[in-house]
Amino acid sequence: MSSQVSAQPRQGLNARQAETVERLLVAGLEELRAVGHEALTVRTVATRAGVSPATAYTYLASKNHLFAELFLRFLAEDADREPAGAGPTERLQSVTRHLTTRLAGAPELAAAVTPALLGTDPDVARLRLRIGGEFVNRFRAALGEGANPDVVETVTLAFSGALLQGGMGLMTYTEMGDRLDAVVAVIMKGND
Amino acid sequence: MSSQVSAQPRQGLNARQAETVERLLVAGLEELRAVGHEALTVRTVATRAGVSPATAYTYLASKNHLFAELFLRFLAEDADREPAGAGPTERLQSVTRHLTTRLAGAPELAAAVTPALLGTDPDVARLRLRIGGEFVNRFRAALGEGANPDVVETVTLAFSGALLQGGMGLMTYTEMGDRLDAVVAVIMKGND
DNA sequence: CGATTGTCTGGACAGCGGTCCAGGATGTCG
DNA sequence: CGACATCCTGGACCGCTGTCCAGACAATCG
């Protein structure tokens, strides 16, 4: 079994609203790739989406909320992937490798989401839990049924730490793949 | 050997300037404890320090810079502590336990520094490296001379991840102590 | 077709972040 | 004591954030 992150960002929206949200999210991602997360403002996203700022704010509580939403969608694109590999170590490595490879393809998003998730908006808080849960799910899926919870937590923390360091610019998301291979090996040594 | 973080925040300041900086940092910590890192503004810190906002900004490049500076000082208070314990695992646990205990005593500072270090100000970048280096030093000191670099990195990443989760409010800094004991045990199993 | 429902718009608003500068205060020399 | 260097001040400034509201607009239903 794998994880389950729905791609639909909201419930209870009619077609027109869903369309508006969609346009905002697409514009948000474009704007993010174009100018980076520091220069991006909700108003420029609104403009790019062809929507007034007031409208943007009715669907996006904040810049952080936008980033969290985009990242969750990013994860959802993957939700069905099954970890591959002979043993638990290899399977874990396939998960981290896959994630870092994808992150390397969207570094602005990765850089944006880490600070965003530290926000205190309630909307961010909700998404944060889903995002964190998604990581845990993937690691648990890689480790199999009787996974030691302490091992899952260790891997999760190490991965979070790597994201943090990536967000700080201390390593690229490409390097992260290699380093996490070593880290997973260290963790699994004696725990497989 | 242990780590070396100097408590002096700046060089090239005369007595008067040093005094001003000191007042700002003290006021910053008070303000942080009083209202939390979200409500704190550089202007309120300046007021509390009995200094004009313009002056505050000549010594503090940004709010993030203030938090990073305060956190570095917080670490410096400890810089001379030697890890205690029979083996490497116990010594590592004594380090994480000690850090989390101290963080639990200053949760607002801990919550403030994580997002702050993700900033891009050059002043923050400098301090970030020193702070990161300080963690690594402590873990290396706990592990002893011939420490496996991969193990050091794994512990560092896991600890960073724990800080991140603490910053998100997913666990308290008190819980962190217990969880990191388990995490260190997992990592060291097979690596001691 | 007209009326109702609900979305979107334009624009104003207050507060914060960070920068800048002319001039006032302070301290230190000759 | 006077002159000079240095630090600090007050206040203006711009852009961003997030909120609010009255009214324009579109879609749907009777």
Tab-separated table of C-alpha atoms (C1' of nucleotides) in Angstrom:
chain	number	residue	atom	x	y	z
A	1	MET	CA	0.000	0.000	0.000
A	2	SER	CA	1.092	3.500	-0.628
A	3	SER	CA	0.051	6.951	0.445
A	4	GLN	CA	-3.114	8.803	-0.338
A	5	VAL	CA	-2.923	12.513	-0.950
A	6	SER	CA	-5.818	13.872	-2.905
A	7	ALA	CA	-4.956	16.390	-5.542
A	8	GLN	CA	-8.116	18.357	-5.031
A	9	PRO	CA	-7.189	21.317	-2.898
A	10	ARG	CA	-10.624	22.248	-1.592
A	11	GLN	CA	-14.028	20.896	-0.971
A	12	GLY	CA	-17.287	22.729	-1.210
A	13	LEU	CA	-16.343	24.857	-4.160
A	14	ASN	CA	-18.497	25.152	-7.209
A	15	ALA	CA	-17.080	24.879	-10.699
A	16	ARG	CA	-16.440	28.560	-11.068
A	17	GLN	CA	-14.598	28.834	-7.782
A	18	ALA	CA	-12.606	25.711	-8.477
A	19	GLU	CA	-11.561	27.227	-11.763
A	20	THR	CA	-10.438	30.412	-10.024
A	21	VAL	CA	-8.429	28.480	-7.466
A	22	GLU	CA	-6.882	26.432	-10.219
A	23	ARG	CA	-5.830	29.526	-12.101
A	24	LEU	CA	-4.363	30.988	-8.934
A	25	LEU	CA	-2.362	27.885	-8.144
A	26	VAL	CA	-1.045	27.571	-11.670
A	27	ALA	CA	-0.118	31.244	-11.700
A	28	GLY	CA	1.468	30.836	-8.284
A	29	LEU	CA	3.730	28.060	-9.469
A	30	GLU	CA	4.706	30.010	-12.564
A	31	GLU	CA	5.420	33.106	-10.565
A	32	LEU	CA	7.403	31.081	-8.050
A	33	ARG	CA	9.586	29.571	-10.746
A	34	ALA	CA	9.956	32.963	-12.363
A	35	VAL	CA	10.931	35.165	-9.451
A	36	GLY	CA	11.516	32.882	-6.458
A	37	HIS	CA	9.633	32.736	-3.218
A	38	GLU	CA	10.990	35.903	-1.714
A	39	ALA	CA	9.982	38.202	-4.533
A	40	LEU	CA	6.627	36.573	-5.084
A	41	THR	CA	3.640	38.465	-3.730
A	42	VAL	CA	0.037	37.425	-3.622
A	43	ARG	CA	-0.807	40.431	-5.725
A	44	THR	CA	1.542	39.509	-8.546
A	45	VAL	CA	0.110	36.013	-8.508
A	46	ALA	CA	-3.368	37.472	-8.708
A	47	THR	CA	-2.386	39.616	-11.652
A	48	ARG	CA	-0.801	36.683	-13.421
A	49	ALA	CA	-3.960	34.696	-12.862
A	50	GLY	CA	-6.043	37.526	-14.246
A	51	VAL	CA	-7.846	37.973	-10.966
A	52	SER	CA	-8.109	40.816	-8.498
A	53	PRO	CA	-6.036	40.722	-5.313
A	54	ALA	CA	-9.188	40.697	-3.237
A	55	THR	CA	-10.273	37.519	-4.965
A	56	ALA	CA	-6.898	35.932	-4.482
A	57	TYR	CA	-7.130	36.581	-0.783
A	58	THR	CA	-10.487	34.901	-0.551
A	59	TYR	CA	-8.874	31.636	-1.609
A	60	LEU	CA	-5.343	32.045	-0.384
A	61	ALA	CA	-5.107	33.033	3.225
A	62	SER	CA	-1.476	33.984	2.787
A	63	LYS	CA	1.625	33.524	0.747
A	64	ASN	CA	2.594	30.666	3.029
A	65	HIS	CA	-0.720	29.034	2.447
A	66	LEU	CA	-0.123	29.196	-1.285
A	67	PHE	CA	3.260	27.521	-0.967
A	68	ALA	CA	1.918	24.791	1.263
A	69	GLU	CA	-0.906	24.120	-1.148
A	70	LEU	CA	1.475	23.959	-4.101
A	71	PHE	CA	3.752	21.583	-2.272
A	72	LEU	CA	0.940	19.281	-1.309
A	73	ARG	CA	-0.098	19.125	-4.945
A	74	PHE	CA	3.472	18.419	-5.859
A	75	LEU	CA	3.453	15.451	-3.518
A	76	ALA	CA	0.073	14.302	-4.741
A	77	GLU	CA	1.422	13.881	-8.261
A	78	ASP	CA	3.428	11.037	-6.796
A	79	ALA	CA	1.152	9.564	-4.276
A	80	ASP	CA	0.716	6.272	-6.017
A	81	ARG	CA	4.364	5.416	-6.519
A	82	GLU	CA	5.508	2.163	-4.982
A	83	PRO	CA	8.976	2.020	-3.449
A	84	ALA	CA	11.252	-0.380	-5.299
A	85	GLY	CA	14.169	-2.404	-4.031
A	86	ALA	CA	15.265	-5.673	-2.529
A	87	GLY	CA	15.429	-4.872	1.171
A	88	PRO	CA	14.102	-2.114	3.405
A	89	THR	CA	17.294	-0.086	3.045
A	90	GLU	CA	17.121	-0.079	-0.717
A	91	ARG	CA	13.436	0.677	-0.643
A	92	LEU	CA	13.954	3.626	1.657
A	93	GLN	CA	16.748	4.868	-0.520
A	94	SER	CA	14.529	4.603	-3.558
A	95	VAL	CA	11.982	6.801	-1.791
A	96	THR	CA	14.457	9.474	-0.713
A	97	ARG	CA	16.190	9.350	-4.049
A	98	HIS	CA	12.960	9.789	-5.885
A	99	LEU	CA	11.858	12.685	-3.703
A	100	THR	CA	15.145	14.521	-3.939
A	101	THR	CA	15.230	14.053	-7.684
A	102	ARG	CA	11.832	15.602	-8.007
A	103	LEU	CA	12.733	18.394	-5.610
A	104	ALA	CA	15.814	19.116	-7.665
A	105	GLY	CA	13.460	19.780	-10.528
A	106	ALA	CA	11.529	22.341	-8.505
A	107	PRO	CA	14.066	23.931	-6.174
A	108	GLU	CA	12.104	27.171	-5.812
A	109	LEU	CA	9.127	25.252	-4.534
A	110	ALA	CA	11.280	23.299	-2.130
A	111	ALA	CA	12.925	26.474	-0.904
A	112	ALA	CA	9.565	28.125	-0.477
A	113	VAL	CA	7.777	25.425	1.425
A	114	THR	CA	10.127	25.039	4.360
A	115	PRO	CA	9.724	28.534	5.758
A	116	ALA	CA	6.081	28.501	4.726
A	117	LEU	CA	5.307	25.492	6.875
A	118	LEU	CA	6.696	27.265	9.890
A	119	GLY	CA	3.904	29.789	9.738
A	120	THR	CA	1.029	29.865	12.155
A	121	ASP	CA	-1.963	30.421	9.898
A	122	PRO	CA	-4.543	27.756	10.565
A	123	ASP	CA	-4.638	26.957	6.849
A	124	VAL	CA	-0.954	26.261	6.897
A	125	ALA	CA	-1.295	24.152	10.008
A	126	ARG	CA	-3.793	21.875	8.321
A	127	LEU	CA	-1.642	21.358	5.268
A	128	ARG	CA	1.451	20.889	7.355
A	129	LEU	CA	-0.052	17.849	8.985
A	130	ARG	CA	-1.022	16.352	5.659
A	131	ILE	CA	2.421	16.976	4.229
A	132	GLY	CA	4.185	15.527	7.243
A	133	GLY	CA	1.854	12.570	7.195
A	134	GLU	CA	2.616	11.978	3.566
A	135	PHE	CA	6.341	11.689	4.259
A	136	VAL	CA	5.747	9.306	7.125
A	137	ASN	CA	3.453	7.214	4.957
A	138	ARG	CA	6.048	6.850	2.294
A	139	PHE	CA	8.766	5.844	4.684
A	140	ARG	CA	6.458	3.417	6.393
A	141	ALA	CA	5.469	1.926	3.065
A	142	ALA	CA	9.129	1.457	2.207
A	143	LEU	CA	9.883	-0.228	5.501
A	144	GLY	CA	6.945	-2.581	5.304
A	145	GLU	CA	4.351	-3.750	7.764
A	146	GLY	CA	6.189	-4.322	11.002
A	147	ALA	CA	8.290	-1.208	10.763
A	148	ASN	CA	9.919	-0.064	13.972
A	149	PRO	CA	8.292	3.289	14.784
A	150	ASP	CA	11.587	4.642	16.097
A	151	VAL	CA	13.217	3.913	12.775
A	152	VAL	CA	10.387	5.613	10.922
A	153	GLU	CA	10.738	8.625	13.142
A	154	THR	CA	14.502	8.725	12.724
A	155	VAL	CA	14.245	8.632	8.965
A	156	THR	CA	11.521	11.257	9.012
A	157	LEU	CA	13.564	13.586	11.189
A	158	ALA	CA	16.677	13.111	9.097
A	159	PHE	CA	14.710	13.830	5.961
A	160	SER	CA	13.121	16.919	7.515
A	161	GLY	CA	16.563	18.050	8.546
A	162	ALA	CA	17.796	17.622	5.015
A	163	LEU	CA	14.903	19.721	3.730
A	164	LEU	CA	15.791	22.357	6.268
A	165	GLN	CA	19.394	22.408	5.167
A	166	GLY	CA	18.304	22.529	1.580
A	167	GLY	CA	16.075	25.456	2.389
A	168	MET	CA	19.034	27.181	3.967
A	169	GLY	CA	21.070	26.652	0.856
A	170	LEU	CA	23.603	24.498	2.679
A	171	MET	CA	23.198	21.795	0.085
A	172	THR	CA	21.535	21.426	-3.270
A	173	TYR	CA	18.681	19.041	-3.720
A	174	THR	CA	20.879	16.982	-5.980
A	175	GLU	CA	23.525	16.531	-3.308
A	176	MET	CA	20.751	15.678	-0.919
A	177	GLY	CA	20.080	12.472	-2.798
A	178	ASP	CA	23.593	11.189	-2.309
A	179	ARG	CA	23.836	12.247	1.268
A	180	LEU	CA	20.548	10.678	2.181
A	181	ASP	CA	21.691	7.384	0.734
A	182	ALA	CA	24.519	7.419	3.238
A	183	VAL	CA	22.246	8.575	6.016
A	184	VAL	CA	19.713	5.852	5.347
A	185	ALA	CA	22.516	3.324	5.324
A	186	VAL	CA	23.703	4.539	8.720
A	187	ILE	CA	20.218	4.374	10.166
A	188	MET	CA	19.408	0.966	8.784
A	189	LYS	CA	22.680	-0.580	9.870
A	190	GLY	CA	21.560	-2.728	12.749
A	191	ASN	CA	17.865	-2.002	12.212
A	192	ASP	CA	16.882	-4.105	9.250
B	1	MET	CA	37.901	19.118	23.067
B	2	SER	CA	34.696	21.052	22.841
B	3	SER	CA	33.332	23.806	20.696
B	4	GLN	CA	34.296	27.425	20.498
B	5	VAL	CA	31.599	29.980	20.037
B	6	SER	CA	32.542	33.407	21.160
B	7	ALA	CA	29.885	35.303	23.026
B	8	GLN	CA	30.963	38.606	21.597
B	9	PRO	CA	28.580	39.367	18.813
B	10	ARG	CA	30.617	41.918	16.900
B	11	GLN	CA	34.082	43.140	16.292
B	12	GLY	CA	35.176	46.644	15.601
B	13	LEU	CA	32.708	48.306	17.906
B	14	ASN	CA	33.729	50.844	20.487
B	15	ALA	CA	32.445	50.753	24.042
B	16	ARG	CA	29.441	52.906	23.349
B	17	GLN	CA	28.339	50.899	20.356
B	18	ALA	CA	28.887	47.641	22.156
B	19	GLU	CA	26.706	48.925	24.952
B	20	THR	CA	23.961	49.823	22.478
B	21	VAL	CA	24.097	46.423	20.850
B	22	GLU	CA	23.981	44.790	24.239
B	23	ARG	CA	20.910	46.750	25.226
B	24	LEU	CA	19.242	45.827	21.960
B	25	LEU	CA	19.954	42.145	22.360
B	26	VAL	CA	18.755	42.091	25.948
B	27	ALA	CA	15.629	43.982	24.998
B	28	GLY	CA	15.153	41.645	22.056
B	29	LEU	CA	15.207	38.586	24.269
B	30	GLU	CA	12.811	40.177	26.740
B	31	GLU	CA	10.458	41.199	23.992
B	32	LEU	CA	10.673	37.758	22.444
B	33	ARG	CA	9.746	36.068	25.706
B	34	ALA	CA	7.007	38.608	26.274
B	35	VAL	CA	5.175	38.596	22.967
B	36	GLY	CA	6.649	35.764	20.876
B	37	HIS	CA	8.512	35.978	17.623
B	38	GLU	CA	5.560	36.792	15.416
B	39	ALA	CA	4.407	39.836	17.302
B	40	LEU	CA	7.901	41.142	17.908
B	41	THR	CA	8.959	44.029	15.724
B	42	VAL	CA	12.327	45.683	15.525
B	43	ARG	CA	10.663	48.919	16.487
B	44	THR	CA	9.259	47.572	19.728
B	45	VAL	CA	12.646	46.130	20.573
B	46	ALA	CA	14.192	49.515	19.922
B	47	THR	CA	11.684	51.178	22.185
B	48	ARG	CA	12.279	48.650	24.921
B	49	ALA	CA	16.001	49.238	24.608
B	50	GLY	CA	15.472	52.983	24.849
B	51	VAL	CA	16.867	53.525	21.387
B	52	SER	CA	15.435	54.873	18.169
B	53	PRO	CA	14.348	52.459	15.453
B	54	ALA	CA	16.930	53.924	13.104
B	55	THR	CA	19.652	53.045	15.542
B	56	ALA	CA	18.309	49.548	15.986
B	57	TYR	CA	18.493	49.043	12.244
B	58	THR	CA	22.109	50.109	12.129
B	59	TYR	CA	23.005	47.125	14.310
B	60	LEU	CA	20.298	44.666	13.417
B	61	ALA	CA	19.935	44.121	9.721
B	62	SER	CA	16.583	42.468	10.264
B	63	LYS	CA	14.341	40.719	12.686
B	64	ASN	CA	15.814	37.417	11.515
B	65	HIS	CA	19.269	38.691	12.183
B	66	LEU	CA	18.249	39.515	15.744
B	67	PHE	CA	16.936	36.018	16.318
B	68	ALA	CA	20.018	34.386	14.875
B	69	GLU	CA	22.249	36.547	17.039
B	70	LEU	CA	20.252	35.719	20.145
B	71	PHE	CA	20.394	32.036	19.383
B	72	LEU	CA	24.121	32.069	18.837
B	73	ARG	CA	24.546	33.734	22.204
B	74	PHE	CA	22.295	31.144	23.701
B	75	LEU	CA	24.575	28.434	22.362
B	76	ALA	CA	27.670	30.285	23.466
B	77	GLU	CA	26.537	30.133	27.083
B	78	ASP	CA	27.172	26.427	26.784
B	79	ALA	CA	30.132	26.213	24.555
B	80	ASP	CA	32.459	24.763	27.146
B	81	ARG	CA	30.287	21.905	28.310
B	82	GLU	CA	31.787	18.459	27.945
B	83	PRO	CA	29.531	15.586	26.961
B	84	ALA	CA	29.245	12.983	29.686
B	85	GLY	CA	28.625	9.278	29.461
B	86	ALA	CA	30.166	5.870	29.128
B	87	GLY	CA	29.959	5.224	25.394
B	88	PRO	CA	29.346	7.317	22.312
B	89	THR	CA	25.611	6.657	22.416
B	90	GLU	CA	25.271	7.917	25.965
B	91	ARG	CA	27.489	10.870	25.216
B	92	LEU	CA	25.415	11.825	22.213
B	93	GLN	CA	22.261	11.466	24.243
B	94	SER	CA	23.718	13.664	26.930
B	95	VAL	CA	24.309	16.337	24.306
B	96	THR	CA	20.845	16.177	22.782
B	97	ARG	CA	19.250	15.921	26.171
B	98	HIS	CA	21.119	18.927	27.414
B	99	LEU	CA	20.243	20.991	24.345
B	100	THR	CA	16.580	20.110	24.413
B	101	THR	CA	16.382	20.846	28.112
B	102	ARG	CA	17.793	24.266	27.554
B	103	LEU	CA	15.553	24.857	24.552
B	104	ALA	CA	12.565	23.889	26.647
B	105	GLY	CA	13.514	26.777	28.884
B	106	ALA	CA	13.442	29.207	25.978
B	107	PRO	CA	10.821	27.882	23.601
B	108	GLU	CA	10.103	31.295	22.049
B	109	LEU	CA	13.734	31.606	21.066
B	110	ALA	CA	13.755	28.127	19.627
B	111	ALA	CA	10.570	28.817	17.707
B	112	ALA	CA	11.976	32.070	16.417
B	113	VAL	CA	15.329	30.859	15.207
B	114	THR	CA	14.212	28.158	12.814
B	115	PRO	CA	12.329	30.399	10.403
B	116	ALA	CA	14.905	33.119	10.964
B	117	LEU	CA	17.744	30.941	9.723
B	118	LEU	CA	15.893	30.325	6.494
B	119	GLY	CA	16.238	33.958	5.557
B	120	THR	CA	18.594	35.207	2.920
B	121	ASP	CA	20.150	38.263	4.558
B	122	PRO	CA	23.905	37.965	4.434
B	123	ASP	CA	24.067	38.592	8.171
B	124	VAL	CA	21.827	35.635	8.759
B	125	ALA	CA	23.870	33.503	6.397
B	126	ARG	CA	27.021	34.143	8.401
B	127	LEU	CA	25.411	33.249	11.697
B	128	ARG	CA	23.699	30.242	10.200
B	129	LEU	CA	27.047	28.688	9.395
B	130	ARG	CA	28.336	29.311	12.878
B	131	ILE	CA	25.229	27.854	14.454
B	132	GLY	CA	25.285	24.796	12.237
B	133	GLY	CA	28.960	24.350	12.894
B	134	GLU	CA	28.351	24.511	16.590
B	135	PHE	CA	25.913	21.613	16.459
B	136	VAL	CA	28.287	19.550	14.391
B	137	ASN	CA	31.107	20.307	16.797
B	138	ARG	CA	29.114	19.116	19.731
B	139	PHE	CA	28.089	15.900	18.086
B	140	ARG	CA	31.621	15.280	16.930
B	141	ALA	CA	32.922	15.930	20.395
B	142	ALA	CA	30.450	13.419	21.784
B	143	LEU	CA	31.430	10.773	19.264
B	144	GLY	CA	35.143	11.181	19.813
B	145	GLU	CA	38.120	11.401	17.531
B	146	GLY	CA	37.543	8.823	14.863
B	147	ALA	CA	33.884	9.606	14.395
B	148	ASN	CA	32.311	8.344	11.202
B	149	PRO	CA	31.358	11.475	9.235
B	150	ASP	CA	28.194	9.817	7.980
B	151	VAL	CA	27.093	9.198	11.517
B	152	VAL	CA	27.813	12.807	12.443
B	153	GLU	CA	25.792	13.954	9.479
B	154	THR	CA	22.917	11.641	10.282
B	155	VAL	CA	22.725	12.873	13.847
B	156	THR	CA	22.963	16.461	12.686
B	157	LEU	CA	20.179	16.036	10.168
B	158	ALA	CA	17.958	14.262	12.662
B	159	PHE	CA	18.550	17.004	15.183
B	160	SER	CA	17.826	19.695	12.610
B	161	GLY	CA	14.668	17.864	11.700
B	162	ALA	CA	13.637	17.790	15.320
B	163	LEU	CA	14.197	21.532	15.562
B	164	LEU	CA	12.082	21.999	12.478
B	165	GLN	CA	9.267	19.932	13.917
B	166	GLY	CA	9.551	21.803	17.169
B	167	GLY	CA	9.328	25.053	15.252
B	168	MET	CA	6.176	23.789	13.599
B	169	GLY	CA	4.674	22.982	16.948
B	170	LEU	CA	4.476	19.282	16.161
B	171	MET	CA	6.287	18.489	19.379
B	172	THR	CA	7.344	20.341	22.470
B	173	TYR	CA	10.978	20.759	23.277
B	174	THR	CA	10.478	18.564	26.293
B	175	GLU	CA	9.153	15.684	24.210
B	176	MET	CA	12.045	16.251	21.873
B	177	GLY	CA	14.473	15.098	24.535
B	178	ASP	CA	12.812	11.710	24.865
B	179	ARG	CA	12.346	11.200	21.176
B	180	LEU	CA	15.916	12.071	20.406
B	181	ASP	CA	17.113	9.494	22.904
B	182	ALA	CA	15.315	6.874	20.852
B	183	VAL	CA	16.536	8.357	17.612
B	184	VAL	CA	20.135	8.398	18.750
B	185	ALA	CA	19.778	4.808	19.860
B	186	VAL	CA	18.496	3.825	16.423
B	187	ILE	CA	21.331	5.611	14.695
B	188	MET	CA	24.045	4.246	16.912
B	189	LYS	CA	22.789	0.686	16.738
B	190	GLY	CA	25.392	-0.887	14.520
B	191	ASN	CA	27.560	2.233	14.362
B	192	ASP	CA	29.334	2.346	17.703
C	1	DC	C1'	-37.331	37.940	-19.682
C	2	DG	C1'	-36.621	39.775	-14.985
C	3	DA	C1'	-35.059	38.781	-10.358
C	4	DT	C1'	-32.243	36.514	-7.180
C	5	DT	C1'	-27.985	34.459	-5.814
C	6	DG	C1'	-23.382	34.500	-5.437
C	7	DT	C1'	-18.704	35.664	-7.260
C	8	DC	C1'	-15.537	39.140	-8.439
C	9	DT	C1'	-13.678	43.960	-8.518
C	10	DG	C1'	-11.629	48.343	-7.253
C	11	DG	C1'	-9.970	50.795	-3.949
C	12	DA	C1'	-9.113	52.253	0.600
C	13	DC	C1'	-7.039	51.104	4.955
C	14	DA	C1'	-3.713	50.137	8.948
C	15	DG	C1'	0.456	47.988	10.312
C	16	DC	C1'	5.105	46.152	9.482
C	17	DG	C1'	9.745	45.888	7.197
C	18	DG	C1'	13.581	48.112	5.886
C	19	DT	C1'	16.062	52.468	4.036
C	20	DC	C1'	17.545	57.011	4.075
C	21	DC	C1'	19.097	61.605	5.516
C	22	DA	C1'	19.619	66.091	7.772
C	23	DG	C1'	20.510	67.535	12.044
C	24	DG	C1'	20.944	67.082	17.283
C	25	DA	C1'	23.564	64.972	21.161
C	26	DT	C1'	27.772	63.141	23.116
C	27	DG	C1'	32.436	62.547	23.908
C	28	DT	C1'	37.303	63.543	22.909
C	29	DC	C1'	41.011	65.842	21.574
C	30	DG	C1'	44.264	70.196	21.111
D	1	DC	C1'	37.180	76.210	25.867
D	2	DG	C1'	36.376	75.249	20.983
D	3	DA	C1'	36.423	72.101	17.162
D	4	DC	C1'	35.886	67.757	15.471
D	5	DA	C1'	34.437	63.020	14.962
D	6	DT	C1'	31.040	59.861	15.975
D	7	DC	C1'	26.761	58.060	17.345
D	8	DC	C1'	22.035	58.673	17.685
D	9	DT	C1'	17.402	60.767	16.544
D	10	DG	C1'	13.126	61.976	14.304
D	11	DG	C1'	10.667	61.392	10.672
D	12	DA	C1'	9.656	60.619	5.993
D	13	DC	C1'	9.460	57.148	2.507
D	14	DC	C1'	8.185	52.924	-0.353
D	15	DG	C1'	6.557	48.372	-0.895
D	16	DC	C1'	4.202	44.295	1.005
D	17	DT	C1'	0.621	42.121	3.947
D	18	DG	C1'	-3.873	41.115	4.975
D	19	DT	C1'	-8.748	43.083	5.674
D	20	DC	C1'	-12.855	45.244	4.443
D	21	DC	C1'	-16.839	46.871	1.841
D	22	DA	C1'	-19.927	48.755	-1.645
D	23	DG	C1'	-21.047	47.840	-5.974
D	24	DA	C1'	-20.301	45.580	-10.714
D	25	DC	C1'	-20.944	41.404	-13.010
D	26	DA	C1'	-22.437	36.646	-14.300
D	27	DA	C1'	-25.283	32.617	-13.921
D	28	DT	C1'	-29.353	30.478	-12.785
D	29	DC	C1'	-34.211	29.881	-11.935
D	30	DG	C1'	-39.065	30.898	-12.193
